Amino acid sequence: MLGPFSVADAAGTDVTPKGAKNQALMALLALSPGMTRPRRWIEDKLWSTFGAEQASANLRQALSKLRGGLGAAADLLQADRSTITLGPEGIWVDLLDGEVPMDPRTELLQGMDIRDPEFEDWLRIERQELQSRIARATPQQAKGVLIHCRSFAEAPGRGRMVGEVLANQIGEGIAEQVRAWRQSTDSTDPAASLPDSDIQIDCQLVRETDGHSVYIKSVHKPSARILYSKLHHLNRLEDVLESEEATAKTIFEATDQIIGKLPQALDTTRPEARATALSRLGMYRMFSFERDGLREAYGLMKQAHDRDENGIYLAWSSLVRMIQLTEMAEREREALRAEAEELHFKAIELSNDNPLVHAILSRVRGIVMKDPEGCYQMAKTAVEANPASAYAWVSMAEALMMAGRPQEALALSARARNIARTSPFKHWWDTGHCVIAIACNRPQDAIEAGEAAARAAPLSRPAHRHLLALYALEGQLDKARAIATKLGKIEPGFSLDRLVNDETYPVRTLRKKGLLEPIRALL
């Protein structure tokens, strides 16, 4: 609908109807509620200057031509004596299901000239509505999400201070992925609330005989929606100050769940809210590792940055290009490499103080730019700034692998994996741990991590590739064959011959360790 009217079938073949009235008929149905209209309504919009009998005959003729042009999809166009319906379950309309275009010059049904006053009135109203949607979606200045962190303890002193540190670490984790500001108050009353806060994070500590119980609750203040609440146990208050692993997991879990619910809580007209929603969806698409998913992820991250010029979205975009490069998802490899590098530098320029940006770009620095020392330094910056981040620890593990220190890398990868255990993207850490375990000659550890990744993400290709080789190594050929069959379904062009003999296939660690040879038994 945006621009000149066009129709394509599922294979991408152009099946745009011939004739302006036939196109208009399809457009009217596609933009109608439920994609259905009474016959008389359609006749009134396209043949308002004709008599009822002639208008009805013209409609029957147009329907016949439309069905003929749609070919195998003709059944999507249904008509009875009173209504006409375009099957919504088989139709995708850019204006309804896609992003609102940012260019106000975008015209609905560009060039469509029916010369019927009723249709022209309808089209004018629809175009005005599109312009209103564009105006509403036009990015405003992102002011940022306001976060108020509070701490409660039975008595003033160390407990309250530790609670405040814990609440602030969660707030800092949110601010890495969303444009956000933490608020403070001069009030001596810890229960004092800032009325204009978007999010409130409370940490309440109670002393127990074996340590402390800490209750963490996060609320979206305007709606009073609870974004996260959970009771945790602290063995020692120092666990928070020393970023002990279990405490880091608590912080990462709270941060991740709050961010996941923000798009539904915040006012969607705010650019930071829309950008957060787009980037979160982009992460789901990115971690699918599928070609179309990666393409969509890049587009979503670009839209997020268009709405809020935050460097984190450029960092994610750079990572998408890196994954496309390593997964051989696109043909223009040098173009992907150049763009990944360009996005890397732009992200650093915009958000050099963001630890997550450093964690993400550490991998790009090492894999795409072949700079292991730069990879290590960026990972070190990320870990020191946020030791509760699973992204930071996995970037350090990868940096140590590049530095030839696999045993240290394995330990840090295990730490990252445990911290990220509740993440919806946990298979990212599981797969990375599988690869590092292979490099450390720990096949059983690798199988455990690979199977965990495959359970969490049944369509993840990297996990299944490595499991295939590991099962073959262990002599579990039936399992290896089952994995090969599954890869044939989820990865276009996959074959055992390509896995074993194609030097460019993305299983570098398996090839380096000689673990592709056992697969030859399956050829």
Coordinates of C-alpha atoms in Angstrom, one line a residue:
M1 CA 0.0 0.0 0.0
L2 CA 2.9 2.4 0.6
G3 CA 4.0 3.9 -2.6
P4 CA 2.6 2.3 -5.9
F5 CA 0.1 -0.5 -5.2
S6 CA 1.7 -4.0 -5.7
V7 CA 0.9 -7.6 -4.8
A8 CA 3.3 -10.5 -4.6
D9 CA 2.7 -14.2 -3.8
A10 CA 4.5 -16.3 -1.2
A11 CA 7.4 -16.9 -3.6
G12 CA 7.8 -13.1 -4.2
T13 CA 6.4 -13.2 -7.7
D14 CA 4.6 -10.1 -8.8
V15 CA 0.9 -10.8 -9.2
T16 CA -0.4 -7.2 -9.1
P17 CA -3.8 -7.1 -10.8
K18 CA -4.2 -5.3 -14.1
G19 CA -6.5 -2.4 -14.2
A20 CA -7.0 0.5 -11.8
K21 CA -10.4 -0.6 -10.6
N22 CA -9.3 -4.1 -9.9
Q23 CA -6.3 -2.8 -7.9
A24 CA -8.6 -0.4 -6.0
L25 CA -11.0 -3.2 -5.2
M26 CA -8.2 -5.2 -3.6
A27 CA -6.9 -2.2 -1.7
L28 CA -10.4 -1.4 -0.3
L29 CA -10.7 -4.9 1.0
A30 CA -7.2 -5.1 2.4
L31 CA -7.7 -1.9 4.4
S32 CA -11.2 -2.7 5.7
P33 CA -11.9 -4.1 9.2
G34 CA -11.4 -7.9 9.0
M35 CA -10.7 -7.4 5.3
T36 CA -14.4 -7.7 4.5
R37 CA -17.1 -5.3 3.1
P38 CA -20.7 -5.5 1.9
R39 CA -21.0 -5.7 -1.9
R40 CA -23.1 -2.5 -1.9
W41 CA -20.3 -0.6 0.0
I42 CA -17.7 -1.7 -2.6
E43 CA -20.0 -0.8 -5.5
D44 CA -20.6 2.7 -4.0
K45 CA -16.9 3.4 -3.7
L46 CA -15.9 2.3 -7.3
W47 CA -19.0 2.8 -9.4
S48 CA -21.0 5.5 -7.6
T49 CA -22.0 7.2 -10.8
F50 CA -23.5 3.9 -12.3
G51 CA -26.9 2.4 -11.8
A52 CA -27.2 -0.4 -9.2
E53 CA -27.5 -3.2 -11.8
Q54 CA -24.5 -2.0 -13.9
A55 CA -22.4 -1.4 -10.7
S56 CA -23.2 -5.0 -9.6
A57 CA -22.2 -6.4 -13.0
N58 CA -19.0 -4.4 -12.9
L59 CA -18.1 -5.8 -9.5
R60 CA -18.7 -9.4 -10.6
Q61 CA -16.5 -8.9 -13.6
A62 CA -13.7 -7.3 -11.4
L63 CA -13.9 -10.3 -9.0
S64 CA -13.5 -12.7 -11.8
K65 CA -10.4 -10.9 -13.1
L66 CA -8.9 -10.7 -9.6
R67 CA -9.3 -14.5 -9.0
G68 CA -7.8 -15.2 -12.4
G69 CA -4.8 -13.0 -11.6
L70 CA -4.2 -14.5 -8.1
G71 CA -3.7 -18.0 -9.5
A72 CA -3.1 -20.5 -6.7
A73 CA -4.1 -17.9 -4.1
A74 CA -7.5 -17.2 -5.7
D75 CA -9.3 -18.9 -2.8
L76 CA -8.2 -16.0 -0.6
L77 CA -10.9 -13.9 -2.3
Q78 CA -14.3 -15.1 -1.1
A79 CA -17.6 -13.7 -2.1
D80 CA -21.3 -14.5 -1.4
R81 CA -24.5 -12.7 -2.2
S82 CA -24.0 -9.9 0.4
T83 CA -20.3 -9.6 1.3
I84 CA -16.7 -9.9 -0.2
T85 CA -13.8 -11.0 1.9
L86 CA -10.0 -11.1 1.4
G87 CA -8.8 -13.9 3.7
P88 CA -6.7 -12.1 6.4
E89 CA -4.9 -15.3 7.4
G90 CA -3.1 -15.4 4.1
I91 CA -2.5 -11.7 3.5
W92 CA 0.3 -9.4 4.8
V93 CA -0.3 -5.7 4.3
D94 CA 2.7 -3.3 4.8
L95 CA 0.6 -0.5 6.2
L96 CA -1.0 -2.8 8.8
D97 CA 1.8 -5.1 9.9
G98 CA 5.0 -3.2 9.1
E99 CA 6.7 -0.2 10.7
V100 CA 5.2 3.3 10.1
P101 CA 7.3 5.0 7.5
M102 CA 9.4 7.8 8.9
D103 CA 9.4 9.8 5.6
P104 CA 6.3 12.2 5.5
R105 CA 6.6 12.2 1.7
T106 CA 5.5 8.5 1.7
E107 CA 2.2 8.3 -0.2
L108 CA -0.6 5.7 0.2
L109 CA -1.5 4.1 -3.1
Q110 CA 0.7 6.4 -5.0
G111 CA -0.6 7.2 -8.5
M112 CA -3.9 5.3 -8.1
D113 CA -6.5 7.3 -10.2
I114 CA -10.0 5.9 -10.2
R115 CA -11.9 9.0 -11.0
D116 CA -14.8 8.1 -8.8
P117 CA -15.7 10.8 -6.2
E118 CA -16.6 8.3 -3.5
F119 CA -13.3 6.5 -3.9
E120 CA -11.3 9.7 -3.9
D121 CA -13.0 10.8 -0.6
W122 CA -12.1 7.4 0.9
L123 CA -8.5 7.6 -0.3
R124 CA -8.1 11.2 1.0
I125 CA -9.2 10.1 4.5
E126 CA -6.9 7.1 4.4
R127 CA -3.9 9.3 3.4
Q128 CA -4.7 11.8 6.1
E129 CA -4.7 9.0 8.7
L130 CA -1.3 7.8 7.4
Q131 CA 0.1 11.3 7.7
S132 CA -1.2 11.4 11.3
R133 CA 0.4 8.1 12.1
I134 CA 3.7 9.3 10.6
A135 CA 3.5 12.5 12.7
R136 CA 2.8 10.5 15.9
A137 CA 5.7 8.2 15.2
T138 CA 8.2 10.9 14.3
P139 CA 11.0 10.7 16.9
Q140 CA 10.9 13.2 19.6
Q141 CA 14.0 13.9 21.8
A142 CA 14.5 10.9 24.0
K143 CA 14.6 12.2 27.6
G144 CA 15.3 8.8 29.1
V145 CA 13.6 6.5 31.6
L146 CA 13.8 7.8 35.2
I147 CA 14.7 5.2 37.8
H148 CA 14.5 5.7 41.5
C149 CA 16.5 3.2 43.6
R150 CA 15.6 2.8 47.2
S151 CA 16.9 0.6 50.1
F152 CA 15.3 -0.5 53.3
A153 CA 17.0 -2.2 56.3
E154 CA 16.0 -2.9 59.9
A155 CA 18.5 -0.3 61.1
P156 CA 20.7 2.4 59.4
G157 CA 24.2 1.4 58.5
R158 CA 25.9 -1.3 56.5
G159 CA 22.7 -3.2 55.5
R160 CA 21.0 -0.2 54.1
M161 CA 24.1 0.8 52.2
V162 CA 24.5 -2.7 50.7
G163 CA 20.8 -2.6 49.7
E164 CA 21.3 0.8 48.0
V165 CA 24.3 -0.7 46.1
L166 CA 22.2 -3.6 44.9
A167 CA 19.4 -1.4 43.8
N168 CA 21.7 0.9 41.9
Q169 CA 23.5 -2.0 40.2
I170 CA 20.1 -3.1 38.8
G171 CA 19.5 0.4 37.7
E172 CA 22.9 0.6 36.0
G173 CA 22.2 -2.6 34.2
I174 CA 18.9 -1.2 32.8
A175 CA 20.7 2.0 31.7
E176 CA 23.1 -0.1 29.6
Q177 CA 20.3 -1.3 27.4
V178 CA 17.8 1.6 27.6
R179 CA 18.4 5.3 27.7
A180 CA 17.8 5.9 31.5
W181 CA 18.8 8.0 34.4
R182 CA 18.9 7.0 38.0
Q183 CA 17.3 9.5 40.5
S184 CA 18.4 10.4 44.0
T185 CA 16.6 12.3 46.7
D186 CA 18.0 14.5 49.5
S187 CA 15.2 13.2 51.8
T188 CA 16.4 11.4 54.9
D189 CA 13.3 9.2 54.6
P190 CA 14.2 6.2 52.5
A191 CA 10.5 5.7 51.8
A192 CA 10.3 9.0 50.0
S193 CA 9.2 8.7 46.4
L194 CA 9.9 10.9 43.5
P195 CA 6.6 11.6 41.8
D196 CA 8.0 11.7 38.3
S197 CA 9.8 8.4 38.4
D198 CA 9.1 5.9 35.7
I199 CA 10.6 2.9 37.6
Q200 CA 11.1 2.4 41.2
I201 CA 13.6 -0.3 42.4
D202 CA 13.3 -1.3 46.1
C203 CA 15.7 -3.6 48.0
Q204 CA 14.6 -4.6 51.5
L205 CA 17.1 -6.4 53.7
V206 CA 16.2 -8.5 56.8
R207 CA 18.8 -10.2 59.0
E208 CA 18.5 -14.0 59.3
T209 CA 20.5 -16.5 61.4
D210 CA 22.4 -17.7 58.3
G211 CA 22.8 -14.3 56.5
H212 CA 20.2 -11.9 55.1
S213 CA 17.0 -12.2 53.1
V214 CA 16.7 -9.5 50.5
Y215 CA 13.4 -8.7 48.7
I216 CA 13.8 -7.0 45.4
K217 CA 10.8 -5.3 43.8
S218 CA 10.5 -3.1 40.7
V219 CA 7.4 -1.1 39.9
H220 CA 6.3 1.0 37.0
K221 CA 5.2 4.1 39.0
P222 CA 2.6 5.6 36.7
S223 CA 0.6 2.3 36.4
A224 CA 1.8 0.6 39.6
R225 CA 2.6 -2.5 37.6
I226 CA 5.1 -4.8 39.2
L227 CA 7.9 -5.5 36.7
Y228 CA 9.9 -7.8 39.0
S229 CA 9.7 -9.2 42.5
K230 CA 11.6 -11.9 44.2
L231 CA 13.0 -13.0 47.5
H232 CA 16.7 -13.9 47.5
H233 CA 19.2 -15.0 50.1
L234 CA 22.5 -13.4 50.8
N235 CA 25.1 -15.4 52.8
R236 CA 27.1 -12.3 53.4
L237 CA 26.6 -8.6 52.8
E238 CA 30.0 -8.6 51.2
D239 CA 28.7 -10.8 48.4
V240 CA 27.1 -7.7 46.9
L241 CA 30.2 -5.6 47.3
E242 CA 32.5 -8.3 45.9
S243 CA 30.1 -9.2 43.0
E244 CA 29.9 -12.8 44.1
E245 CA 28.5 -15.1 41.3
A246 CA 25.1 -15.8 42.9
T247 CA 24.6 -12.1 43.5
A248 CA 25.6 -11.2 40.0
K249 CA 23.0 -13.7 38.8
T250 CA 20.3 -12.0 40.9
I251 CA 21.2 -8.6 39.5
F252 CA 21.3 -9.8 35.9
E253 CA 18.0 -11.7 36.3
A254 CA 16.2 -8.6 37.7
T255 CA 17.7 -6.3 35.1
D256 CA 16.8 -8.6 32.2
Q257 CA 13.2 -9.2 33.4
I258 CA 12.6 -5.5 34.0
I259 CA 13.8 -4.6 30.5
G260 CA 11.7 -7.3 29.0
K261 CA 8.5 -5.8 30.4
L262 CA 9.4 -2.1 29.8
P263 CA 7.9 -2.0 26.3
Q264 CA 4.5 -3.0 27.7
A265 CA 4.7 -0.5 30.6
L266 CA 6.0 2.7 29.1
D267 CA 4.1 5.1 27.0
T268 CA 4.7 3.9 23.4
T269 CA 4.8 7.5 22.1
R270 CA 8.1 8.0 23.9
P271 CA 11.1 7.3 21.6
E272 CA 13.0 5.4 24.2
A273 CA 10.0 3.1 24.8
R274 CA 9.6 2.4 21.1
A275 CA 13.4 1.9 20.7
T276 CA 13.5 -0.5 23.6
A277 CA 10.6 -2.6 22.1
L278 CA 12.3 -2.7 18.7
S279 CA 15.7 -3.7 20.1
R280 CA 14.3 -6.4 22.3
L281 CA 12.5 -7.9 19.3
G282 CA 15.7 -7.5 17.4
M283 CA 17.6 -9.5 20.0
Y284 CA 15.1 -12.4 19.6
R285 CA 15.6 -12.4 15.9
M286 CA 19.4 -12.0 16.1
F287 CA 19.9 -15.0 18.5
S288 CA 17.9 -17.2 16.1
F289 CA 21.0 -17.2 13.8
E290 CA 18.7 -17.7 10.8
R291 CA 19.4 -15.7 7.7
D292 CA 16.0 -14.0 7.5
G293 CA 16.0 -13.5 11.3
L294 CA 19.4 -11.8 11.1
R295 CA 18.2 -9.5 8.3
E296 CA 15.1 -8.6 10.3
A297 CA 17.2 -8.0 13.5
Y298 CA 19.4 -5.5 11.6
G299 CA 16.3 -3.6 10.4
L300 CA 14.8 -3.5 13.9
M301 CA 18.1 -2.2 15.4
K302 CA 18.2 0.4 12.7
Q303 CA 14.7 1.5 13.5
A304 CA 15.5 1.6 17.2
H305 CA 18.5 3.9 16.5
D306 CA 16.3 6.1 14.3
R307 CA 14.0 6.7 17.2
D308 CA 16.7 7.1 19.9
E309 CA 20.3 7.7 18.9
N310 CA 21.8 5.4 21.5
G311 CA 25.1 3.7 20.7
I312 CA 23.8 0.4 22.1
Y313 CA 21.7 -0.1 19.0
L314 CA 24.6 0.5 16.8
A315 CA 26.6 -2.0 18.8
W316 CA 23.9 -4.7 18.4
S317 CA 23.8 -3.9 14.7
S318 CA 27.6 -4.4 14.5
L319 CA 27.1 -7.8 16.2
V320 CA 24.4 -8.8 13.7
R321 CA 26.8 -8.1 10.9
M322 CA 29.5 -10.1 12.6
I323 CA 27.1 -13.1 13.0
Q324 CA 26.0 -12.8 9.4
L325 CA 29.7 -12.9 8.4
T326 CA 30.6 -15.9 10.5
E327 CA 27.4 -17.8 9.6
M328 CA 28.0 -17.1 5.9
A329 CA 24.4 -15.8 5.8
E330 CA 25.1 -13.3 3.0
R331 CA 27.2 -13.2 -0.1
E332 CA 28.7 -9.8 0.2
R333 CA 31.2 -10.7 3.0
E334 CA 33.5 -7.7 2.5
A335 CA 30.6 -5.3 2.7
L336 CA 29.4 -7.0 5.9
R337 CA 33.0 -6.7 7.4
A338 CA 33.3 -3.0 6.4
E339 CA 29.9 -2.2 7.9
A340 CA 30.5 -4.1 11.1
E341 CA 33.7 -2.1 11.6
E342 CA 32.0 1.2 10.8
L343 CA 29.2 0.5 13.2
H344 CA 31.7 -0.5 15.9
F345 CA 33.4 2.9 15.8
K346 CA 30.1 4.9 15.6
A347 CA 28.8 3.0 18.7
I348 CA 32.0 3.7 20.7
E349 CA 31.8 7.4 19.7
L350 CA 28.2 7.6 20.9
S351 CA 28.4 5.5 24.0
N352 CA 32.0 5.0 25.1
D353 CA 30.8 5.0 28.8
N354 CA 28.5 2.0 28.3
P355 CA 30.0 -1.3 29.6
L356 CA 27.5 -3.3 27.5
V357 CA 28.7 -1.6 24.3
H358 CA 32.3 -2.6 25.2
A359 CA 31.2 -6.2 25.9
I360 CA 29.4 -6.5 22.6
L361 CA 32.0 -4.8 20.5
S362 CA 34.8 -6.8 22.1
R363 CA 33.7 -9.7 20.0
V364 CA 33.5 -7.7 16.8
R365 CA 37.0 -6.3 17.6
G366 CA 38.4 -9.8 17.9
I367 CA 36.6 -11.7 15.2
V368 CA 36.0 -9.1 12.5
M369 CA 38.9 -6.8 13.0
K370 CA 41.4 -9.4 14.0
D371 CA 42.6 -7.4 17.0
P372 CA 42.9 -9.8 20.0
E373 CA 44.6 -7.2 22.2
G374 CA 41.8 -4.7 21.5
C375 CA 39.3 -7.5 22.2
Y376 CA 40.8 -8.1 25.6
Q377 CA 41.0 -4.5 26.6
M378 CA 37.3 -3.9 25.7
A379 CA 36.2 -7.0 27.6
K380 CA 38.3 -6.0 30.6
T381 CA 36.6 -2.5 30.6
A382 CA 33.2 -4.2 30.5
V383 CA 33.9 -6.6 33.3
E384 CA 35.4 -4.0 35.6
A385 CA 32.5 -1.6 35.0
N386 CA 29.8 -4.2 35.4
P387 CA 30.9 -7.5 37.0
A388 CA 27.2 -8.6 37.2
S389 CA 26.9 -8.7 33.3
A390 CA 26.9 -12.1 31.7
Y391 CA 27.7 -10.3 28.4
A392 CA 30.8 -8.8 29.9
W393 CA 32.1 -12.2 31.3
V394 CA 31.4 -14.1 28.0
S395 CA 33.3 -11.3 26.1
M396 CA 36.3 -11.8 28.5
A397 CA 36.1 -15.6 28.0
E398 CA 36.3 -15.1 24.2
A399 CA 39.2 -12.7 24.6
L400 CA 41.1 -15.2 26.7
M401 CA 40.5 -17.9 24.0
M402 CA 42.0 -15.6 21.4
A403 CA 44.9 -15.0 23.7
G404 CA 45.6 -18.8 23.9
R405 CA 44.3 -19.2 27.5
P406 CA 41.5 -21.7 27.1
Q407 CA 41.3 -23.1 30.7
E408 CA 40.8 -19.6 32.0
A409 CA 38.3 -18.9 29.3
L410 CA 36.4 -22.1 30.3
A411 CA 36.1 -20.9 33.9
L412 CA 34.8 -17.4 32.9
S413 CA 32.4 -18.9 30.3
A414 CA 30.9 -21.1 33.0
R415 CA 30.5 -18.0 35.2
A416 CA 28.8 -16.1 32.4
R417 CA 26.6 -19.1 31.6
N418 CA 25.4 -19.4 35.3
I419 CA 24.7 -15.7 35.5
A420 CA 22.6 -15.8 32.4
R421 CA 20.7 -18.9 33.4
T422 CA 17.3 -17.2 33.4
S423 CA 17.8 -15.2 30.2
P424 CA 15.5 -15.9 27.3
F425 CA 18.7 -15.9 25.2
K426 CA 20.6 -18.4 27.4
H427 CA 21.4 -20.6 24.4
W428 CA 23.9 -17.9 23.3
W429 CA 26.0 -18.6 26.4
D430 CA 25.4 -22.3 26.3
T431 CA 26.6 -22.5 22.7
G432 CA 29.7 -20.4 23.4
H433 CA 30.5 -22.6 26.4
C434 CA 30.1 -25.7 24.2
V435 CA 32.7 -24.4 21.7
I436 CA 35.2 -23.4 24.5
A437 CA 34.8 -26.8 26.2
I438 CA 35.6 -28.4 22.8
A439 CA 38.8 -26.3 22.6
C440 CA 39.7 -27.5 26.2
N441 CA 39.2 -31.2 25.2
R442 CA 36.2 -31.5 27.5
P443 CA 33.7 -33.4 25.2
Q444 CA 31.3 -34.3 28.0
D445 CA 31.1 -30.7 29.2
A446 CA 30.7 -29.6 25.6
I447 CA 27.8 -32.1 25.0
E448 CA 26.0 -30.9 28.2
A449 CA 26.2 -27.3 27.1
G450 CA 25.3 -28.0 23.5
E451 CA 22.3 -30.0 24.5
A452 CA 21.2 -27.2 26.9
A453 CA 21.5 -24.8 23.9
A454 CA 19.5 -27.1 21.6
R455 CA 16.7 -27.5 24.2
A456 CA 16.5 -23.7 24.8
A457 CA 16.6 -22.9 21.0
P458 CA 15.5 -25.9 18.9
L459 CA 16.3 -24.1 15.7
S460 CA 19.7 -22.9 16.6
R461 CA 22.1 -24.1 14.0
P462 CA 25.5 -23.5 15.8
A463 CA 24.5 -25.7 18.7
H464 CA 23.4 -28.6 16.5
R465 CA 26.5 -28.5 14.3
H466 CA 28.7 -29.0 17.3
L467 CA 26.5 -31.6 18.8
L468 CA 26.7 -33.6 15.6
A469 CA 30.5 -33.8 15.7
L470 CA 30.5 -34.5 19.5
Y471 CA 28.0 -37.4 19.1
A472 CA 30.1 -38.8 16.3
L473 CA 33.2 -38.5 18.4
E474 CA 31.6 -40.4 21.2
G475 CA 30.4 -43.1 18.9
Q476 CA 26.7 -42.2 19.3
L477 CA 26.0 -42.4 15.6
D478 CA 22.2 -42.7 15.9
K479 CA 22.1 -39.3 17.7
A480 CA 24.5 -37.9 15.2
R481 CA 22.3 -39.0 12.3
A482 CA 19.3 -37.5 14.0
I483 CA 21.1 -34.2 14.3
A484 CA 22.1 -34.3 10.7
T485 CA 18.5 -34.8 9.6
K486 CA 17.4 -31.9 11.8
L487 CA 20.1 -29.6 10.4
G488 CA 18.9 -30.6 6.9
K489 CA 15.5 -29.1 7.8
I490 CA 16.6 -26.0 9.6
E491 CA 19.6 -25.0 7.5
P492 CA 19.1 -24.6 3.8
G493 CA 21.9 -26.2 1.8
F494 CA 23.3 -28.3 4.7
S495 CA 25.0 -31.6 4.0
L496 CA 27.5 -33.8 5.8
D497 CA 29.9 -33.4 2.9
R498 CA 29.8 -29.6 3.2
L499 CA 30.3 -29.8 7.0
V500 CA 33.4 -32.0 6.6
N501 CA 35.0 -30.8 3.4
D502 CA 34.0 -27.1 3.0
E503 CA 36.9 -25.1 4.6
T504 CA 34.7 -22.0 4.9
Y505 CA 31.9 -23.7 6.8
P506 CA 31.5 -22.1 10.3
V507 CA 32.9 -24.8 12.5
R508 CA 36.5 -23.5 13.0
T509 CA 37.1 -25.0 16.4
L510 CA 35.8 -28.4 15.3
R511 CA 38.1 -28.4 12.3
K512 CA 41.1 -27.1 14.3
K513 CA 40.7 -29.9 16.9
G514 CA 40.2 -32.6 14.2
L515 CA 36.7 -33.4 15.3
L516 CA 35.2 -33.5 11.9
E517 CA 36.9 -36.8 11.0
P518 CA 34.5 -39.0 13.0
I519 CA 31.7 -37.6 10.9
R520 CA 33.1 -39.4 7.8
A521 CA 31.6 -42.6 9.2
L522 CA 28.2 -41.1 8.4
L523 CA 29.0 -40.2 4.8

